[in-house]
């Protein structure tokens, strides 16, 4: 196993992903996790991620230097390299010639670290740094240089310490994967024996140990993430798991009844169904600010959970299907990275929440969760269901949410999904849905003037929701969806197609 200590880089999760793609298990932990805990994990290697801070700044994030003396290979990437250099007696300076984006490096000596990497020419790598290493600690040697980084790659091979100024994890770095493979296999000696089956088994064991004989409550939405969370927990602790399904009235058409059927009848998991539609509608009345809506929905959700868990007596843990992209987009790290949206699963939690959180998927990307779902034997229809945000249709209705708008959107959304499925595209796209724009425009239907709302169709491709592109749906499919929505859904007289990628847009409209 490889441990990544996270200093807040936007790429940390990519490092993890690249390593897991090599069938090596890898976990991300915050940089300030106690060293003993890292040691107890028995990692074969440690990676220090990049990050937005400067090691020259006061109280910049750091690690205990003892970590470099354990004999466990360490790879410092960007900020990680600079930190390692500083802590071991080298010097770091603020370079007035920062390097951002594509940069050429020249490899100075063939070393295990660059094994099978073409060393007879310059390598194009991805850099993103303002500071640079000015002098390296004793025992280190230079492996590669770039025009502005005399220490683009360095190593103390005796101590098994390696540092690079560039990011091997991004696709723009030539042979970046080979470089990571060299570290993971050649230097750390990991075996490529990790897969979803083994992840499943170890997670189940881990959950059993972590939870012991305590009761766990699981927030069930019916989506892939919470379903996989629930089934995984059910395998680990059986009857000790109770799922609560809160119908907040913001779900897709017929979703509530499907969830109840599936969990009670099919999986026979303890299920408490709460009809909270009135409560949510009441709290959302008059609210049109997206962040406020998200917070209200998240807060009410947790409130209901606390109330219900109180009734159930002795519940210690709350399980949630939080994924890694939710975590990094929600946590404003000690640096300049901004909170983009407060995710329902993470933001909005009251500080005095009485239950401890269990989030068995928080290290995983969506496609990995699906793989895990398959490993757990879940139905394809469920496993490949498009992601649905925690705040549901609440953030797909722009402005104030009302029952009428929800009904209109549910119908339109159902048509989008049905047609995308019929066209054989459902599994090929990341998400497809309808958004209700309650702006009125003029139309004409059957000789009569109409003055009604608009539906926007959103259909995007993505690998992990961090970036996304709009899908070039065939015109006749768009035409069919548009016709059906206008003919079948009352209150709608115009349909538009959203052609914004992420960035600069986000997938959801709010
Ligand atoms: P954005 O809109 O941020 O969405 O580009 C990225 C992905 O996350 C989903 N999403 C959420 N999922 N709770 C969730 O569980 C949320 O609050 C939430 N907001 C957005 C969104 O559907 C997309 O797949």
Coordinates of C-alpha atoms and ligand atoms in Angstrom, one line a residue:
X1 CA 0.0 0.0 0.0
X2 CA 1.1 3.6 -0.8
X3 CA 0.1 6.4 1.5
X4 CA -0.3 9.9 0.0
X5 CA 0.0 12.8 2.4
X6 CA -2.1 15.6 1.0
X7 CA -0.9 19.2 1.1
X8 CA -4.0 20.4 -0.8
X9 CA -3.0 19.9 -4.4
X10 CA -5.8 19.8 -7.0
X11 CA -4.0 16.7 -8.3
X12 CA -3.8 14.6 -5.2
X13 CA -6.7 12.5 -6.1
X14 CA -5.2 12.0 -9.6
X15 CA -2.0 10.5 -8.0
X16 CA -4.2 8.1 -6.1
X17 CA -6.1 7.2 -9.2
X18 CA -3.0 6.6 -11.3
X19 CA -1.6 4.3 -8.6
X20 CA -4.8 2.3 -8.2
X21 CA -4.9 1.9 -12.0
X22 CA -1.7 -0.1 -11.5
X23 CA -3.6 -2.3 -9.1
X24 CA -1.8 -1.0 -6.1
X25 CA -3.8 0.1 -3.1
X26 CA -3.3 3.7 -2.1
X27 CA -4.8 6.0 0.5
X28 CA -4.8 9.7 0.9
X29 CA -4.4 11.3 4.3
X30 CA -4.1 14.8 5.5
X31 CA -0.4 16.0 5.8
X32 CA -0.8 16.4 9.6
X33 CA -1.9 12.8 10.4
X34 CA 0.3 11.6 13.4
X35 CA 3.5 9.9 12.1
X36 CA 2.7 6.8 14.2
X37 CA -0.5 6.3 12.3
X38 CA 1.3 6.4 9.0
X39 CA 3.8 3.9 10.3
X40 CA 1.1 1.6 11.6
X41 CA -0.4 1.4 8.1
X42 CA 2.8 -0.3 7.0
X43 CA 3.0 1.5 3.7
X44 CA 5.5 0.3 1.1
X45 CA 5.9 3.9 0.0
X46 CA 4.9 7.5 0.9
X47 CA 4.1 10.2 -1.5
X48 CA 4.0 13.9 -0.4
X49 CA 1.6 15.7 -2.7
X50 CA 1.9 19.1 -4.2
X51 CA 0.0 22.0 -2.6
X52 CA -0.8 25.7 -2.9
X53 CA 1.3 26.8 0.0
X54 CA 4.9 28.0 0.1
X55 CA 7.4 26.2 2.4
X56 CA 8.8 29.7 2.9
X57 CA 5.6 30.9 4.4
X58 CA 4.9 31.0 8.1
X59 CA 3.1 28.0 9.5
X60 CA 3.2 26.3 6.1
X61 CA 2.0 22.7 6.2
X62 CA 4.7 20.2 7.2
X63 CA 5.5 16.7 8.3
X64 CA 7.6 15.2 11.1
X65 CA 11.1 14.8 9.6
X66 CA 11.4 11.4 11.3
X67 CA 9.4 10.0 8.3
X68 CA 12.4 10.4 6.1
X69 CA 14.5 8.1 8.3
X70 CA 12.1 5.1 8.3
X71 CA 13.7 3.5 5.3
X72 CA 10.3 3.6 3.6
X73 CA 10.7 5.2 0.1
X74 CA 9.3 8.7 -0.1
X75 CA 8.4 10.6 -3.2
X76 CA 7.9 14.4 -2.9
X77 CA 6.0 16.0 -5.7
X78 CA 6.3 19.7 -6.2
X79 CA 5.5 21.2 -2.8
X80 CA 6.4 17.7 -1.4
X81 CA 9.9 18.0 -3.0
X82 CA 10.4 21.5 -1.6
X83 CA 9.3 20.4 1.8
X84 CA 11.6 17.4 1.8
X85 CA 14.5 19.6 0.7
X86 CA 13.9 22.2 3.4
X87 CA 13.4 19.7 6.2
X88 CA 16.6 17.8 5.3
X89 CA 18.9 20.8 5.2
X90 CA 18.5 22.0 1.6
X91 CA 17.3 25.5 0.6
X92 CA 14.2 26.7 -1.2
X93 CA 13.8 30.1 -2.8
X94 CA 11.0 32.0 -4.4
X95 CA 11.9 31.8 -8.0
X96 CA 11.2 34.9 -10.1
X97 CA 10.8 32.5 -13.1
X98 CA 7.9 30.3 -12.1
X99 CA 7.1 27.4 -14.4
X100 CA 3.5 26.7 -15.2
X101 CA 2.2 24.2 -17.7
X102 CA 4.3 22.3 -20.2
X103 CA 8.1 22.3 -19.5
X104 CA 11.0 20.4 -20.9
X105 CA 13.3 18.5 -18.5
X106 CA 16.5 16.8 -19.4
X107 CA 17.4 13.6 -17.6
X108 CA 21.0 13.8 -16.3
X109 CA 21.6 10.2 -15.3
X110 CA 19.8 7.0 -15.8
X111 CA 18.5 5.8 -12.5
X112 CA 15.9 3.3 -11.5
X113 CA 13.5 6.2 -11.1
X114 CA 13.6 6.8 -14.8
X115 CA 13.9 3.2 -15.9
X116 CA 12.2 2.5 -19.3
X117 CA 11.7 6.2 -19.7
X118 CA 13.4 7.4 -22.9
X119 CA 16.4 9.3 -21.6
X120 CA 17.9 10.2 -24.9
X121 CA 15.8 13.3 -25.4
X122 CA 14.0 15.9 -23.3
X123 CA 10.8 14.9 -21.6
X124 CA 7.8 17.2 -21.6
X125 CA 6.4 17.4 -18.1
X126 CA 3.7 19.5 -16.4
X127 CA 5.0 22.0 -13.9
X128 CA 3.1 24.4 -11.6
X129 CA 5.3 26.1 -9.2
X130 CA 6.5 29.5 -8.0
X131 CA 9.2 28.4 -5.5
X132 CA 12.0 26.1 -6.4
X133 CA 14.8 24.2 -4.6
X134 CA 18.0 26.2 -4.4
X135 CA 20.3 23.7 -2.9
X136 CA 19.7 20.0 -2.1
X137 CA 20.4 18.3 1.2
X138 CA 23.6 16.2 1.7
X139 CA 23.3 12.8 0.2
X140 CA 21.0 13.9 -2.7
X141 CA 22.0 14.0 -6.3
X142 CA 20.4 15.5 -9.4
X143 CA 18.5 13.2 -11.7
X144 CA 17.0 15.8 -14.0
X145 CA 17.0 19.6 -14.7
X146 CA 14.8 22.0 -16.5
X147 CA 15.6 25.5 -17.7
X148 CA 14.4 27.1 -14.5
X149 CA 14.7 24.2 -12.1
X150 CA 18.3 22.9 -11.5
X151 CA 16.7 20.3 -9.3
X152 CA 13.7 19.1 -11.4
X153 CA 14.3 15.5 -10.1
X154 CA 16.6 14.6 -7.2
X155 CA 17.2 11.5 -5.1
X156 CA 19.0 10.1 -2.1
X157 CA 19.0 6.5 -3.3
X158 CA 20.6 5.2 -0.1
X159 CA 17.8 6.6 2.0
X160 CA 15.3 5.9 -0.8
X161 CA 14.1 9.5 -1.0
X162 CA 13.0 11.0 -4.3
X163 CA 11.7 14.4 -5.3
X164 CA 10.3 15.9 -8.5
X165 CA 9.3 19.4 -9.3
X166 CA 6.8 18.2 -11.9
X167 CA 3.5 16.3 -11.8
X168 CA 3.8 12.8 -13.2
X169 CA 0.1 12.2 -12.5
X170 CA -1.3 14.5 -15.1
X171 CA -1.7 13.3 -18.7
X172 CA 0.4 16.2 -20.1
X173 CA 3.5 14.7 -18.5
X174 CA 5.3 12.4 -21.0
X175 CA 5.6 8.9 -19.5
X176 CA 4.4 10.2 -16.2
X177 CA 2.7 6.8 -15.6
X178 CA 5.9 5.0 -16.2
X179 CA 7.7 7.2 -13.7
X180 CA 5.0 6.5 -11.1
X181 CA 5.2 2.8 -11.9
X182 CA 9.0 2.9 -11.4
X183 CA 8.5 4.4 -8.0
X184 CA 5.7 2.1 -6.9
X185 CA 7.1 -1.2 -8.3
X186 CA 10.8 -0.6 -8.8
X187 CA 11.5 1.4 -5.7
X188 CA 8.8 0.5 -3.3
X189 CA 8.5 -3.1 -4.4
X190 CA 4.7 -3.1 -4.4
X191 CA 2.9 -6.0 -6.1
X192 CA 0.0 -5.3 -8.5
X193 CA -2.5 -7.4 -6.6
X194 CA -5.1 -4.9 -5.6
X195 CA -8.5 -4.9 -7.3
X196 CA -12.1 -4.1 -6.4
X197 CA -12.7 -7.6 -5.1
X198 CA -9.8 -7.1 -2.6
X199 CA -10.9 -3.6 -1.8
X200 CA -14.4 -4.9 -1.0
X201 CA -13.1 -7.6 1.3
X202 CA -10.7 -5.3 3.1
X203 CA -13.4 -2.6 3.4
X204 CA -15.8 -5.1 4.9
X205 CA -13.2 -6.2 7.4
X206 CA -12.3 -2.6 8.2
X207 CA -15.9 -1.6 8.7
X208 CA -16.5 -4.6 11.0
X209 CA -13.5 -3.5 13.1
X210 CA -14.3 0.2 13.1
X211 CA -17.9 -0.2 13.9
X212 CA -17.7 -3.2 16.2
X213 CA -21.1 -3.9 17.8
X214 CA -22.4 -0.4 17.4
X215 CA -25.5 0.4 15.5
X216 CA -25.2 2.3 12.2
X217 CA -27.7 4.5 10.4
X218 CA -27.3 4.9 6.7
X219 CA -28.5 7.9 4.7
X220 CA -30.1 6.2 1.8
X221 CA -31.0 8.2 -1.4
X222 CA -31.5 5.3 -3.8
X223 CA -28.5 6.5 -5.9
X224 CA -25.4 4.4 -6.6
X225 CA -23.3 5.9 -3.8
X226 CA -25.6 5.4 -0.9
X227 CA -26.8 2.0 -2.2
X228 CA -23.3 0.7 -2.5
X229 CA -22.6 2.2 1.0
X230 CA -25.6 0.4 2.4
X231 CA -25.0 -2.9 0.8
X232 CA -21.3 -2.9 1.8
X233 CA -22.3 -2.1 5.4
X234 CA -25.0 -4.7 5.3
X235 CA -22.4 -7.3 4.4
X236 CA -20.2 -6.1 7.2
X237 CA -22.6 -5.7 10.0
X238 CA -26.0 -7.1 8.9
X239 CA -28.8 -6.3 11.2
X240 CA -26.9 -3.6 13.0
X241 CA -27.5 -1.5 9.9
X242 CA -30.6 0.6 9.6
X243 CA -31.2 2.7 6.6
X244 CA -33.3 5.8 6.6
X245 CA -34.8 7.0 3.4
X246 CA -36.0 10.6 3.6
X247 CA -38.4 11.5 0.9
X248 CA -37.7 15.2 0.6
X249 CA -40.0 15.6 -2.4
X250 CA -37.0 16.5 -4.6
X251 CA -36.4 13.1 -6.1
X252 CA -36.9 12.0 -9.7
X253 CA -40.3 10.7 -10.9
X254 CA -41.4 7.5 -9.0
X255 CA -38.0 7.3 -7.4
X256 CA -39.3 7.1 -3.8
X257 CA -41.4 4.0 -4.4
X258 CA -38.6 2.3 -6.3
X259 CA -36.2 2.8 -3.5
X260 CA -38.6 1.4 -1.0
X261 CA -39.3 -1.7 -3.1
X262 CA -35.7 -2.3 -3.8
X263 CA -34.5 -2.1 -0.2
X264 CA -37.3 -3.7 1.7
X265 CA -38.3 -6.4 -0.7
X266 CA -35.1 -7.1 -2.7
X267 CA -32.3 -6.6 -0.3
X268 CA -34.2 -7.0 3.0
X269 CA -32.3 -4.3 4.7
X270 CA -33.9 -2.5 7.7
X271 CA -35.5 0.5 6.2
X272 CA -37.2 3.5 7.8
X273 CA -39.1 5.5 5.3
X274 CA -39.8 9.1 6.2
X275 CA -42.2 11.3 4.2
X276 CA -40.7 14.7 4.8
X277 CA -42.0 16.5 1.8
X278 CA -44.0 19.0 3.8
X279 CA -41.1 19.9 5.9
X280 CA -38.7 20.5 3.0
X281 CA -41.3 22.5 1.0
X282 CA -41.9 24.7 4.0
X283 CA -38.3 25.4 4.7
X284 CA -37.6 26.1 1.0
X285 CA -40.5 28.5 0.7
X286 CA -39.3 31.9 -0.6
X287 CA -35.7 30.8 -0.9
X288 CA -33.9 31.3 -4.2
X289 CA -30.2 31.5 -3.4
X290 CA -28.5 28.3 -4.5
X291 CA -26.1 28.0 -1.5
X292 CA -28.9 28.7 0.9
X293 CA -31.1 26.0 -0.7
X294 CA -28.2 23.5 -0.5
X295 CA -27.6 24.4 3.1
X296 CA -31.3 24.2 4.0
X297 CA -31.7 20.8 2.3
X298 CA -28.5 19.4 3.9
X299 CA -29.4 20.7 7.3
X300 CA -32.9 19.4 7.3
X301 CA -31.7 16.1 6.1
X302 CA -29.3 15.8 9.0
X303 CA -31.9 17.1 11.5
X304 CA -34.3 14.4 10.4
X305 CA -31.6 11.8 10.8
X306 CA -30.7 13.0 14.3
X307 CA -34.4 12.9 15.3
X308 CA -35.0 9.4 13.8
X309 CA -31.8 8.0 15.3
X310 CA -32.8 9.3 18.7
X311 CA -36.0 7.2 18.3
X312 CA -34.0 4.2 17.3
X313 CA -31.8 4.4 20.4
X314 CA -28.1 3.9 20.7
X315 CA -27.1 4.7 17.1
X316 CA -23.5 5.7 17.1
X317 CA -22.6 6.1 13.5
X318 CA -24.1 7.8 10.5
X319 CA -23.0 6.3 7.1
X320 CA -22.9 8.4 4.0
X321 CA -21.9 7.7 0.4
X322 CA -19.5 10.7 0.1
X323 CA -17.1 10.4 -2.8
X324 CA -13.7 11.9 -3.2
X325 CA -14.7 14.6 -5.6
X326 CA -17.3 15.8 -3.1
X327 CA -14.6 15.9 -0.4
X328 CA -12.0 17.9 -2.3
X329 CA -14.5 20.4 -3.8
X330 CA -16.0 21.1 -0.4
X331 CA -13.0 21.4 1.8
X332 CA -11.3 24.7 1.5
X333 CA -7.8 23.6 2.3
X334 CA -5.5 25.9 4.2
X335 CA -4.6 27.7 1.0
X336 CA -6.1 29.6 -1.9
X337 CA -8.4 26.9 -3.2
X338 CA -12.0 28.1 -3.0
X339 CA -15.1 26.4 -1.9
X340 CA -16.9 25.9 -5.2
X341 CA -20.2 24.5 -3.9
X342 CA -21.0 23.3 -0.5
X343 CA -21.8 19.7 -1.2
X344 CA -24.9 18.3 0.4
X345 CA -23.0 15.3 1.8
X346 CA -20.3 17.4 3.4
X347 CA -21.4 21.0 3.8
X348 CA -24.3 21.9 6.0
X349 CA -23.4 19.4 8.8
X350 CA -24.1 21.0 12.1
X351 CA -21.0 21.3 14.3
X352 CA -22.7 19.6 17.2
X353 CA -23.8 16.5 15.2
X354 CA -24.2 13.7 17.7
X355 CA -23.3 10.8 15.4
X356 CA -19.9 10.0 14.1
X357 CA -19.6 9.8 10.3
X358 CA -18.7 6.6 8.5
X359 CA -17.8 7.3 4.8
X360 CA -16.5 4.1 3.3
X361 CA -16.4 5.5 -0.2
X362 CA -14.7 8.8 0.5
X363 CA -11.5 7.6 -1.2
X364 CA -13.2 6.4 -4.4
X365 CA -14.1 7.9 -7.7
X366 CA -17.5 7.3 -9.3
X367 CA -16.3 4.7 -11.7
X368 CA -14.6 2.9 -8.9
X369 CA -17.8 2.9 -6.9
X370 CA -19.6 1.4 -9.8
X371 CA -16.9 -1.3 -10.0
X372 CA -17.4 -1.9 -6.3
X373 CA -21.2 -2.2 -6.9
X374 CA -20.6 -4.9 -9.5
X375 CA -18.3 -6.7 -7.1
X376 CA -21.1 -6.6 -4.5
X377 CA -23.5 -8.2 -7.0
X378 CA -25.7 -5.2 -7.5
X379 CA -28.0 -4.8 -10.6
X380 CA -26.6 -3.1 -13.6
X381 CA -29.6 -0.7 -13.7
X382 CA -28.7 0.5 -10.3
X383 CA -24.9 0.5 -10.7
X384 CA -25.0 2.5 -13.9
X385 CA -27.6 5.0 -12.8
X386 CA -26.5 8.5 -13.5
X387 CA -25.3 10.5 -10.5
X388 CA -28.0 12.5 -8.8
X389 CA -27.1 15.3 -6.4
X390 CA -28.0 15.2 -2.7
X391 CA -30.1 18.3 -2.9
X392 CA -31.9 16.7 -5.9
X393 CA -34.3 18.7 -8.1
X394 CA -33.9 21.5 -5.6
X395 CA -30.8 22.6 -7.4
X396 CA -32.2 21.9 -10.9
X397 CA -35.1 24.3 -10.4
X398 CA -33.6 27.8 -10.6
X399 CA -34.8 30.1 -7.9
X400 CA -37.6 29.2 -5.6
X401 CA -38.7 25.6 -5.4
X402 CA -42.5 24.8 -5.4
X403 CA -44.4 21.6 -5.7
X404 CA -45.7 22.6 -9.1
X405 CA -42.2 23.2 -10.4
X406 CA -41.1 19.9 -9.1
X407 CA -43.9 18.1 -10.9
X408 CA -43.1 19.8 -14.1
X409 CA -39.4 19.1 -13.9
X410 CA -40.0 15.4 -12.9
X411 CA -42.0 14.9 -16.1
X412 CA -39.5 16.6 -18.3
X413 CA -36.6 14.8 -16.7
X414 CA -38.3 11.5 -17.2
X415 CA -38.7 12.1 -20.9
X416 CA -35.0 13.1 -21.2
X417 CA -33.9 9.9 -19.5
X418 CA -36.3 7.7 -21.4
X419 CA -35.2 9.0 -24.8
X420 CA -31.5 8.9 -23.9
X421 CA -32.0 5.2 -22.9
X422 CA -34.0 4.4 -26.0
X423 CA -31.1 5.9 -28.1
X424 CA -28.7 3.6 -26.4
X425 CA -26.8 6.5 -24.9
X426 CA -27.5 6.1 -21.3
X427 CA -24.4 4.2 -20.4
X428 CA -22.2 6.2 -22.7
X429 CA -22.8 9.6 -21.1
X430 CA -22.0 10.7 -17.5
X431 CA -25.3 12.5 -16.7
X432 CA -28.4 13.5 -18.6
X433 CA -31.2 15.5 -17.0
X434 CA -33.5 18.4 -17.3
X435 CA -33.3 21.7 -15.6
X436 CA -36.3 24.0 -15.1
X437 CA -35.7 27.6 -15.9
X438 CA -38.8 29.4 -14.5
X439 CA -38.4 32.3 -16.9
X440 CA -41.4 32.9 -19.1
X441 CA -41.3 33.3 -22.8
X442 CA -43.9 33.6 -25.5
X443 CA -44.9 30.7 -27.8
X444 CA -47.8 29.6 -29.9
X445 CA -49.6 26.3 -29.6
X446 CA -52.6 25.3 -31.6
X447 CA -53.1 29.0 -32.7
X448 CA -53.1 30.2 -29.1
X449 CA -50.4 32.3 -27.5
X450 CA -48.5 30.6 -24.7
X451 CA -46.5 32.3 -22.0
X452 CA -44.6 29.5 -20.2
X453 CA -41.4 28.2 -18.7
X454 CA -38.3 26.8 -20.3
X455 CA -36.6 23.4 -19.9
X456 CA -32.8 23.2 -20.4
X457 CA -31.5 19.8 -21.3
X458 CA -28.1 18.9 -19.8
X459 CA -26.1 16.0 -21.1
X460 CA -22.4 15.7 -20.3
X461 CA -19.6 13.3 -20.6
X462 CA -17.0 13.0 -17.8
X463 CA -14.7 10.6 -16.1
X464 CA -15.0 11.8 -12.6
X465 CA -17.1 14.9 -12.5
X466 CA -14.1 17.1 -12.0
X467 CA -14.2 18.2 -15.6
X468 CA -17.0 17.5 -18.1
X469 CA -18.0 18.3 -21.7
X470 CA -21.4 18.6 -23.2
X471 CA -22.3 15.7 -25.4
X472 CA -23.0 16.3 -29.1
X473 CA -26.4 14.6 -29.1
X474 CA -27.8 13.9 -32.5
X475 CA -30.1 16.6 -33.7
X476 CA -33.0 14.3 -34.3
X477 CA -32.8 13.0 -30.7
X478 CA -32.7 16.5 -29.4
X479 CA -35.7 17.3 -31.6
X480 CA -37.6 14.3 -30.3
X481 CA -36.9 15.2 -26.7
X482 CA -38.0 18.8 -27.3
X483 CA -41.2 17.8 -29.0
X484 CA -42.1 15.3 -26.3
X485 CA -41.5 17.8 -23.5
X486 CA -43.5 20.5 -25.2
X487 CA -46.4 18.2 -26.1
X488 CA -46.5 16.2 -22.9
X489 CA -45.4 18.5 -20.1
X490 CA -47.7 21.3 -19.2
X491 CA -46.3 24.7 -18.4
X492 CA -43.4 24.3 -20.8
X493 CA -43.3 26.0 -24.2
X494 CA -39.5 26.1 -24.9
X495 CA -36.6 23.7 -24.7
X496 CA -33.0 24.6 -25.0
X497 CA -29.8 22.6 -25.0
X498 CA -26.9 23.5 -22.6
X499 CA -23.6 23.5 -24.5
X500 CA -21.3 24.6 -21.6
X501 CA -18.4 22.4 -20.5
X502 CA -17.0 22.2 -16.9
X503 CA -15.0 24.4 -16.4
X504 CA -16.1 27.1 -16.8
X505 CA -19.6 25.8 -16.0
X506 CA -20.5 23.2 -13.4
X507 CA -22.5 20.2 -14.2
X508 CA -25.5 21.2 -12.1
X509 CA -26.9 24.6 -12.7
X510 CA -26.8 25.6 -9.0
Ligands
LIG1 P1 -21.0 20.1 -10.2 O1 -22.3 20.7 -10.4 O2 -20.3 20.5 -9.0 O3 -21.3 18.5 -10.0 O4 -20.1 20.1 -11.4 C1 -20.3 17.5 -10.0 C2 -21.0 16.2 -9.7 O5 -21.5 16.1 -8.4 C3 -22.9 16.0 -8.4 N1 -23.3 16.9 -7.3 C4 -23.6 16.4 -6.0 N2 -23.6 15.2 -5.5 N3 -24.2 16.0 -3.4 C5 -23.9 15.0 -4.2 O6 -23.9 13.9 -3.8 C6 -24.3 17.3 -3.9 O7 -24.6 18.3 -3.2 C7 -24.0 17.5 -5.3 N4 -23.9 18.6 -6.1 C8 -23.5 18.2 -7.3 C9 -23.4 16.4 -9.7 O8 -24.6 15.8 -10.1 C10 -22.2 16.0 -10.6 O9 -22.3 14.6 -10.9

